[in-house]
Short mmCIF file of C-alpha atoms and ligand atoms in Angstrom, two decimals:
data_model
loop_
_atom_site.label_atom_id
_atom_site.label_comp_id
_atom_site.label_asym_id
_atom_site.label_seq_id
_atom_site.Cartn_x
_atom_site.Cartn_y
_atom_site.Cartn_z
CA UNK O 1 -0.10 -0.29 -0.30
CA UNK O 2 2.65 2.45 0.92
CA UNK O 3 4.33 1.49 -2.75
CA UNK O 4 1.36 2.28 -3.81
CA UNK O 5 0.48 5.64 -2.74
CA UNK O 6 4.08 6.26 -2.79
CA UNK O 7 4.70 5.39 -7.71
CA UNK O 8 0.67 7.01 -7.17
CA UNK O 9 2.42 10.04 -5.05
CA UNK O 10 5.60 9.80 -7.35
CA UNK O 11 3.43 9.89 -10.66
CA UNK O 12 1.79 13.38 -9.68
CA UNK O 13 5.35 14.46 -8.57
CA UNK O 14 5.93 14.17 -12.11
CA UNK O 15 3.60 15.22 -13.56
CA UNK O 16 4.78 18.24 -12.05
CA UNK O 17 7.56 18.19 -12.86
CA UNK O 18 7.23 17.96 -17.30
CA UNK O 19 4.41 20.48 -16.48
CA UNK O 20 7.82 23.02 -14.53
CA UNK O 21 10.63 21.53 -17.19
CA UNK O 22 8.14 22.60 -20.25
CA UNK O 23 6.91 26.23 -19.16
CA UNK O 24 10.35 26.68 -18.56
CA UNK O 25 11.62 25.89 -21.56
CA UNK O 26 9.27 28.84 -22.48
CA UNK O 27 9.83 30.83 -19.38
CA UNK O 28 13.39 29.79 -21.23
CA UNK O 29 12.80 30.66 -24.58
CA UNK O 30 11.05 34.00 -24.16
CA UNK O 31 13.36 35.73 -21.98
CA UNK O 32 15.72 34.13 -24.07
CA UNK O 33 14.37 37.42 -27.04
CA UNK O 34 13.97 39.51 -24.40
CA UNK O 35 17.68 38.63 -23.67
CA UNK O 36 17.97 39.61 -27.67
CA UNK O 37 16.43 42.42 -28.01
CA UNK O 38 17.68 44.02 -24.96
CA UNK O 39 20.79 43.28 -25.86
CA UNK O 40 20.09 45.18 -29.02
CA UNK O 41 18.65 48.46 -28.15
CA UNK O 42 22.08 47.98 -25.42
CA UNK O 43 24.06 48.14 -28.48
CA UNK O 44 21.98 50.26 -30.44
CA UNK O 45 22.33 52.81 -27.86
CA UNK O 46 25.96 52.00 -26.74
CA UNK O 47 27.48 52.91 -30.61
CA UNK O 48 25.59 56.21 -31.03
CA UNK O 49 26.35 57.03 -26.93
CA UNK O 50 30.12 56.38 -27.90
CA UNK O 51 30.20 58.50 -30.46
CA UNK O 52 27.51 60.80 -29.71
CA UNK O 53 30.62 61.18 -26.06
CA UNK O 54 33.74 60.24 -28.20
CA UNK O 55 32.47 62.05 -31.28
CA UNK O 56 35.55 61.05 -32.15
CA UNK O 57 37.32 59.34 -35.70
CA UNK O 58 36.76 55.98 -36.43
CA UNK O 59 37.89 56.07 -39.59
CA UNK O 60 41.49 56.60 -40.31
CA UNK O 61 42.81 59.26 -42.10
CA UNK O 62 42.75 60.05 -45.54
CA UNK O 63 46.92 60.26 -46.76
CA UNK O 64 46.88 63.39 -47.93
CA UNK O 65 50.12 65.41 -49.87
CA UNK O 66 52.20 66.79 -47.81
CA UNK O 67 52.34 69.74 -50.66
CA UNK O 68 48.97 71.04 -49.95
CA UNK O 69 48.90 70.63 -46.77
CA UNK O 70 47.57 73.85 -46.30
CA UNK O 71 44.08 73.17 -44.27
CA UNK O 72 41.14 75.91 -43.88
CA UNK O 73 40.10 78.42 -41.55
CA UNK O 74 36.90 77.78 -39.12
CA UNK O 75 34.51 81.28 -39.29
CA UNK O 76 32.58 81.17 -36.37
CA UNK O 77 29.94 83.04 -35.70
CA UNK O 78 28.20 83.73 -32.02
CA UNK O 79 25.81 85.43 -29.50
CA UNK O 80 26.20 85.63 -25.94
CA UNK O 81 26.18 81.89 -25.48
CA UNK O 82 29.56 81.33 -23.65
CA UNK O 83 29.22 77.79 -22.84
CA UNK O 84 28.78 76.93 -26.80
CA UNK O 85 31.22 78.92 -27.57
CA UNK O 86 33.64 77.22 -25.68
CA UNK O 87 32.71 73.49 -26.20
CA UNK O 88 32.85 74.36 -29.94
CA UNK O 89 36.37 75.59 -29.59
CA UNK O 90 36.84 72.87 -27.81
CA UNK O 91 36.19 70.43 -30.28
CA UNK O 92 36.87 71.89 -33.15
CA UNK O 93 40.94 72.42 -32.36
CA UNK O 94 41.41 69.32 -32.01
CA UNK O 95 41.04 68.58 -35.80
CA UNK O 96 43.81 67.85 -38.21
CA UNK O 97 43.89 70.16 -40.62
CA UNK O 98 42.04 73.41 -39.28
CA UNK O 99 44.54 76.39 -39.07
CA UNK O 100 43.10 79.11 -37.43
CA UNK O 101 39.66 79.64 -35.74
CA UNK O 102 38.11 83.38 -36.66
CA UNK O 103 35.37 84.14 -34.03
CA UNK O 104 33.12 87.24 -35.10
CA UNK O 105 32.12 88.74 -31.95
CA UNK O 106 29.43 90.94 -32.20
CA UNK O 107 28.35 91.87 -29.28
CA UNK O 108 28.38 95.81 -27.74
CA UNK O 109 31.07 94.13 -25.17
CA UNK O 110 34.24 93.07 -26.16
CA UNK O 111 34.78 88.96 -25.18
CA UNK O 112 35.93 89.43 -21.00
CA UNK O 113 38.99 87.87 -20.97
CA UNK O 114 38.64 85.36 -18.80
CA UNK O 115 36.68 84.03 -21.93
CA UNK O 116 40.03 85.25 -24.21
CA UNK O 117 41.95 82.79 -20.92
CA UNK O 118 40.23 79.93 -21.19
CA UNK O 119 39.93 79.99 -25.34
CA UNK O 120 43.65 80.22 -26.74
CA UNK O 121 44.51 78.19 -23.98
CA UNK O 122 41.87 75.73 -25.21
CA UNK O 123 43.29 75.70 -28.37
CA UNK O 124 47.10 75.57 -27.01
CA UNK O 125 46.08 72.57 -25.49
CA UNK O 126 44.03 70.20 -28.44
CA UNK O 127 45.96 71.65 -30.84
CA UNK O 128 47.20 67.72 -31.55
CA UNK O 129 50.85 67.10 -33.95
CA UNK O 130 53.25 70.19 -33.33
CA UNK O 131 50.41 71.56 -35.00
CA UNK O 132 49.28 75.76 -34.03
CA UNK O 133 45.46 76.65 -34.18
CA UNK O 134 45.44 79.93 -34.25
CA UNK O 135 42.97 81.71 -32.72
CA UNK O 136 41.43 85.52 -33.90
CA UNK O 137 38.27 87.84 -32.63
CA UNK O 138 37.26 89.08 -35.53
CA UNK O 139 35.16 92.36 -32.95
CA UNK O 140 32.02 94.55 -34.96
CA UNK O 141 30.48 97.69 -33.73
CA UNK O 142 27.89 97.23 -35.50
CA UNK O 143 25.56 93.98 -34.72
CA UNK O 144 24.09 92.64 -37.86
CA UNK O 145 24.25 89.64 -39.56
CA UNK O 146 26.44 90.08 -42.38
CA UNK O 147 29.64 90.76 -40.54
CA UNK O 148 29.82 87.69 -40.06
CA UNK O 149 30.57 87.43 -44.26
CA UNK O 150 32.62 89.74 -43.69
CA UNK O 151 36.28 89.51 -45.47
CA UNK O 152 38.90 88.59 -43.55
CA UNK O 153 42.50 90.06 -43.99
CA UNK O 154 44.37 88.15 -43.12
CA UNK O 155 42.95 84.36 -43.57
CA UNK O 156 45.64 82.09 -44.40
CA UNK O 157 43.88 80.18 -46.50
CA UNK O 158 41.57 80.02 -49.53
CA UNK O 159 38.89 77.54 -47.67
CA UNK O 160 36.71 78.54 -45.16
CA UNK O 161 34.45 76.44 -42.68
CA UNK O 162 31.90 78.35 -41.85
CA UNK O 163 29.81 77.54 -38.36
CA UNK O 164 27.71 78.27 -36.00
CA UNK O 165 28.38 77.91 -32.62
CA UNK O 166 25.24 75.07 -31.98
CA UNK O 167 26.09 72.74 -33.75
CA UNK O 168 29.27 70.33 -34.16
CA UNK O 169 30.51 68.01 -36.23
CA UNK O 170 32.88 65.77 -36.29
CA UNK O 171 36.26 66.21 -37.35
CA UNK O 172 36.12 63.12 -39.35
CA UNK O 173 32.92 65.15 -41.97
CA UNK O 174 34.45 67.72 -41.39
CA UNK O 175 37.79 66.71 -42.79
CA UNK O 176 35.74 64.31 -45.57
CA UNK O 177 33.56 67.97 -46.68
CA UNK O 178 37.05 69.56 -47.20
CA UNK O 179 38.26 67.24 -48.82
CA UNK O 180 35.06 67.38 -51.33
CA UNK O 181 34.87 71.23 -51.12
CA UNK O 182 39.10 70.70 -52.96
CA UNK O 183 37.08 68.56 -54.75
CA UNK O 184 35.02 71.61 -56.31
CA UNK O 185 36.30 74.90 -54.88
CA UNK O 186 34.08 76.92 -56.23
CA UNK O 187 31.02 75.14 -55.35
CA UNK O 188 29.47 75.40 -51.32
CA UNK O 189 29.94 72.68 -49.88
CA UNK O 190 27.91 71.72 -46.46
CA UNK O 191 25.97 69.14 -44.47
CA UNK O 192 22.57 71.31 -44.49
CA UNK O 193 20.78 71.35 -47.50
CA UNK O 194 17.80 74.09 -48.21
CA UNK O 195 14.83 73.65 -51.72
CA UNK O 196 12.97 76.25 -52.76
CA UNK O 197 10.02 75.54 -55.58
CA UNK O 198 8.36 77.51 -57.96
CA UNK O 199 4.47 78.22 -56.45
CA UNK O 200 2.06 77.33 -59.37
CA UNK O 201 -0.43 79.28 -57.59
CA UNK O 202 1.15 82.13 -56.22
CA UNK O 203 -1.22 82.60 -53.37
CA UNK O 204 0.59 85.34 -51.88
CA UNK O 205 1.58 86.59 -54.48
CA UNK O 206 4.91 84.56 -53.60
CA UNK O 207 6.16 82.76 -56.96
CA UNK O 208 7.96 81.14 -54.79
CA UNK O 209 8.98 79.03 -50.91
CA UNK O 210 11.11 78.11 -48.80
CA UNK O 211 11.61 74.13 -47.77
CA UNK O 212 13.76 73.71 -44.45
CA UNK O 213 14.44 69.64 -44.40
CA UNK O 214 11.59 68.34 -44.72
CA UNK O 215 10.82 69.15 -48.00
CA UNK O 216 14.17 68.20 -48.84
CA UNK O 217 13.99 64.71 -47.26
CA UNK O 218 10.51 64.02 -49.17
CA UNK O 219 12.08 65.19 -52.63
CA UNK O 220 15.19 64.10 -51.76
CA UNK O 221 16.36 67.76 -53.77
CA UNK O 222 18.22 70.84 -52.79
CA UNK O 223 20.13 73.75 -53.86
CA UNK O 224 21.43 75.08 -51.44
CA UNK O 225 23.18 74.51 -48.34
CA UNK O 226 23.13 77.10 -44.82
CA UNK O 227 26.44 78.93 -44.06
CA UNK O 228 25.64 77.73 -40.70
CA UNK O 229 27.58 74.80 -41.56
CA UNK O 230 29.51 74.52 -44.65
CA UNK O 231 32.87 74.91 -47.61
CA UNK O 232 33.32 78.01 -49.10
CA UNK O 233 35.95 79.76 -51.17
CA UNK O 234 36.99 82.76 -48.88
CA UNK O 235 36.69 84.75 -52.46
CA UNK O 236 32.98 84.72 -51.56
CA UNK O 237 33.55 87.19 -48.64
CA UNK O 238 34.86 89.87 -50.76
CA UNK O 239 31.87 88.97 -53.29
CA UNK O 240 29.23 89.14 -50.35
CA UNK O 241 31.14 92.52 -49.14
CA UNK O 242 32.10 94.66 -52.11
CA UNK O 243 28.73 92.85 -54.36
CA UNK O 244 25.78 91.97 -52.83
CA UNK O 245 23.16 94.51 -53.12
CA UNK O 246 22.32 97.17 -50.33
CA UNK O 247 19.00 96.30 -49.85
CA UNK O 248 19.44 92.61 -49.67
CA UNK O 249 22.38 93.48 -46.89
CA UNK O 250 20.45 95.72 -45.63
CA UNK O 251 17.39 93.47 -44.52
CA UNK O 252 19.45 90.62 -43.76
CA UNK O 253 20.41 93.15 -40.59
CA UNK O 254 17.10 94.19 -39.56
CA UNK O 255 14.64 90.63 -39.84
CA UNK O 256 17.76 89.33 -38.49
CA UNK O 257 17.67 86.89 -40.54
CA UNK O 258 18.57 85.07 -44.46
CA UNK O 259 21.76 86.54 -44.48
CA UNK O 260 22.42 82.53 -45.12
CA UNK O 261 19.56 82.77 -48.19
CA UNK O 262 21.77 85.17 -49.12
CA UNK O 263 25.17 83.60 -49.72
CA UNK O 264 23.41 80.94 -51.30
CA UNK O 265 22.81 83.36 -53.65
CA UNK O 266 25.36 84.77 -54.99
CA UNK O 267 27.77 81.86 -55.59
CA UNK O 268 24.88 80.40 -57.04
CA UNK O 269 24.97 83.64 -59.91
CA UNK O 270 28.44 83.83 -59.70
CA UNK O 271 29.38 79.55 -60.27
CA UNK O 272 25.74 79.24 -62.43
CA UNK O 273 26.06 75.48 -60.69
CA UNK O 274 24.28 73.77 -57.31
CA UNK O 275 25.75 73.51 -54.20
CA UNK O 276 27.04 70.01 -52.58
CA UNK O 277 25.46 67.68 -49.88
CA UNK O 278 27.46 66.37 -48.09
CA UNK O 279 26.44 63.16 -45.32
CA UNK O 280 27.96 64.28 -41.73
CA UNK O 281 26.44 63.11 -38.42
CA UNK O 282 25.09 66.80 -36.69
CA UNK O 283 25.17 67.18 -32.84
CA UNK O 284 22.72 69.63 -31.76
CA UNK O 285 24.34 71.60 -28.68
CA UNK O 286 22.38 74.14 -28.49
CA UNK O 287 18.49 74.75 -28.03
CA UNK O 288 17.37 75.78 -32.15
CA UNK O 289 17.01 72.54 -32.56
CA UNK O 290 13.15 72.37 -33.95
CA UNK O 291 13.92 75.64 -36.20
CA UNK O 292 16.85 74.18 -38.40
CA UNK O 293 14.51 71.37 -38.68
CA UNK O 294 11.67 73.47 -40.72
CA UNK O 295 8.69 75.78 -38.96
CA UNK O 296 9.75 79.85 -40.16
CA UNK O 297 9.35 79.20 -43.36
CA UNK O 298 7.00 82.64 -44.77
CA UNK O 299 10.31 84.38 -43.44
CA UNK O 300 12.82 82.76 -45.22
CA UNK O 301 9.36 81.99 -48.53
CA UNK O 302 9.73 86.33 -48.16
CA UNK O 303 13.32 86.70 -48.90
CA UNK O 304 13.96 84.69 -51.19
CA UNK O 305 11.49 86.37 -52.98
CA UNK O 306 12.82 89.66 -52.33
CA UNK O 307 16.56 88.33 -53.79
CA UNK O 308 15.14 86.90 -56.95
CA UNK O 309 13.58 90.64 -57.60
CA UNK O 310 17.08 92.08 -56.29
CA UNK O 311 18.98 89.85 -58.73
CA UNK O 312 16.59 90.02 -61.35
CA UNK O 313 16.20 86.60 -61.89
CA UNK O 314 16.42 82.60 -60.12
CA UNK O 315 20.33 82.06 -59.23
CA UNK O 316 19.41 79.49 -57.56
CA UNK O 317 19.76 75.55 -59.32
CA UNK O 318 18.67 72.27 -58.18
CA UNK O 319 20.31 68.71 -57.26
CA UNK O 320 19.87 65.76 -55.58
CA UNK O 321 23.86 64.49 -55.47
CA UNK O 322 24.98 63.72 -52.48
CA UNK O 323 28.52 62.45 -50.61
CA UNK O 324 29.33 60.13 -48.86
CA UNK O 325 32.28 59.01 -47.60
CA UNK O 326 32.29 55.08 -48.76
CA UNK O 327 34.64 53.90 -45.96
CA UNK O 328 32.20 54.30 -43.92
CA UNK O 329 29.85 52.27 -46.37
CA UNK O 330 28.37 48.54 -45.72
CA UNK O 331 27.14 47.48 -48.52
CA UNK O 332 26.98 49.04 -52.03
C1 NAG V 401 25.56 87.53 -61.13
O1 NAG V 401 26.04 87.14 -62.02
C2 NAG V 401 25.71 88.22 -63.05
C3 NAG V 401 26.23 88.28 -64.30
O2 NAG V 401 27.64 87.43 -63.66
C4 NAG V 401 27.21 89.28 -62.38
O3 NAG V 401 26.88 90.79 -63.43
C5 NAG V 401 26.40 90.04 -61.01
O4 NAG V 401 27.14 91.44 -59.98
C6 NAG V 401 26.21 89.25 -60.09
N1 NAG V 401 25.30 89.68 -58.77
C7 NAG V 401 25.86 88.96 -57.40
C8 NAG V 401 25.17 90.27 -57.06
O5 NAG V 401 26.44 89.35 -57.26
#
């Protein structure tokens, strides 16, 4: 009897064990699946986070002949955002072919001694390979957006990288854009494309419309790259200062907008060719992320139409070319 009941008990226990075993197998599978999901998410997070934290070069530098070792100058527009300025300068100072940094200063007060000291120190400390990046301030009396395109007398390089203080690109992206510019030095080469198009309806009497990032994304077509992050030849500073119609310069000063569209018009009018959009990682460190993505396009539409009137024609040309560093592509 004892035997029988123990046998019965055993069978019950065995059954239970089997059920338990099945459910543990099931939950093990689910756990494995969950684990994979979590692992993949973490992997994705860490790869983007590490590239964010390091923003550094993962690609080896291209070999450059020592003859053409002339680099580029950064011309940075800034306005009362000293933390962003410090962060940007600190970052770009380590870029290999950077020769000098010019900070366009349009504030009523000159830069403080503490700021000057910090920036000079950072530039000196970050410069690599025995190279010394020069740091200069261009102090302006008048507060105008045209200041960023003023002729700079002591500019040693032909190439200018025009950049706002609130966006950061990894050195690898900047250097790649510089390579692209060197293959087309009359052209504007930049990271932030925009487009215009002809409006058949002309609702508010405007023949042209300005299209933000979503228009470019949707159509794959652009006609401008913004000077918030673009390479161009220093000769365009001279052209902008001396040849840009004063009505356009006054308009940009008064409305605190559209100096970048004006520059796009100027270069397109001079070359008869479209700019080049370069793929690059962008990190917005300011709080202006939204305005750079969309919105505020009515004012910009207004600018495009005014400038067309002044130029007497629409100089902008369309393109859908995008320059990509082929070392970073896995499939082609
Ligand atoms: C636009 O190009 C034309 C023809 O090359 C030139 O005569 C004119 O001065 C240019 N306009 C501006 C504003 O640079």
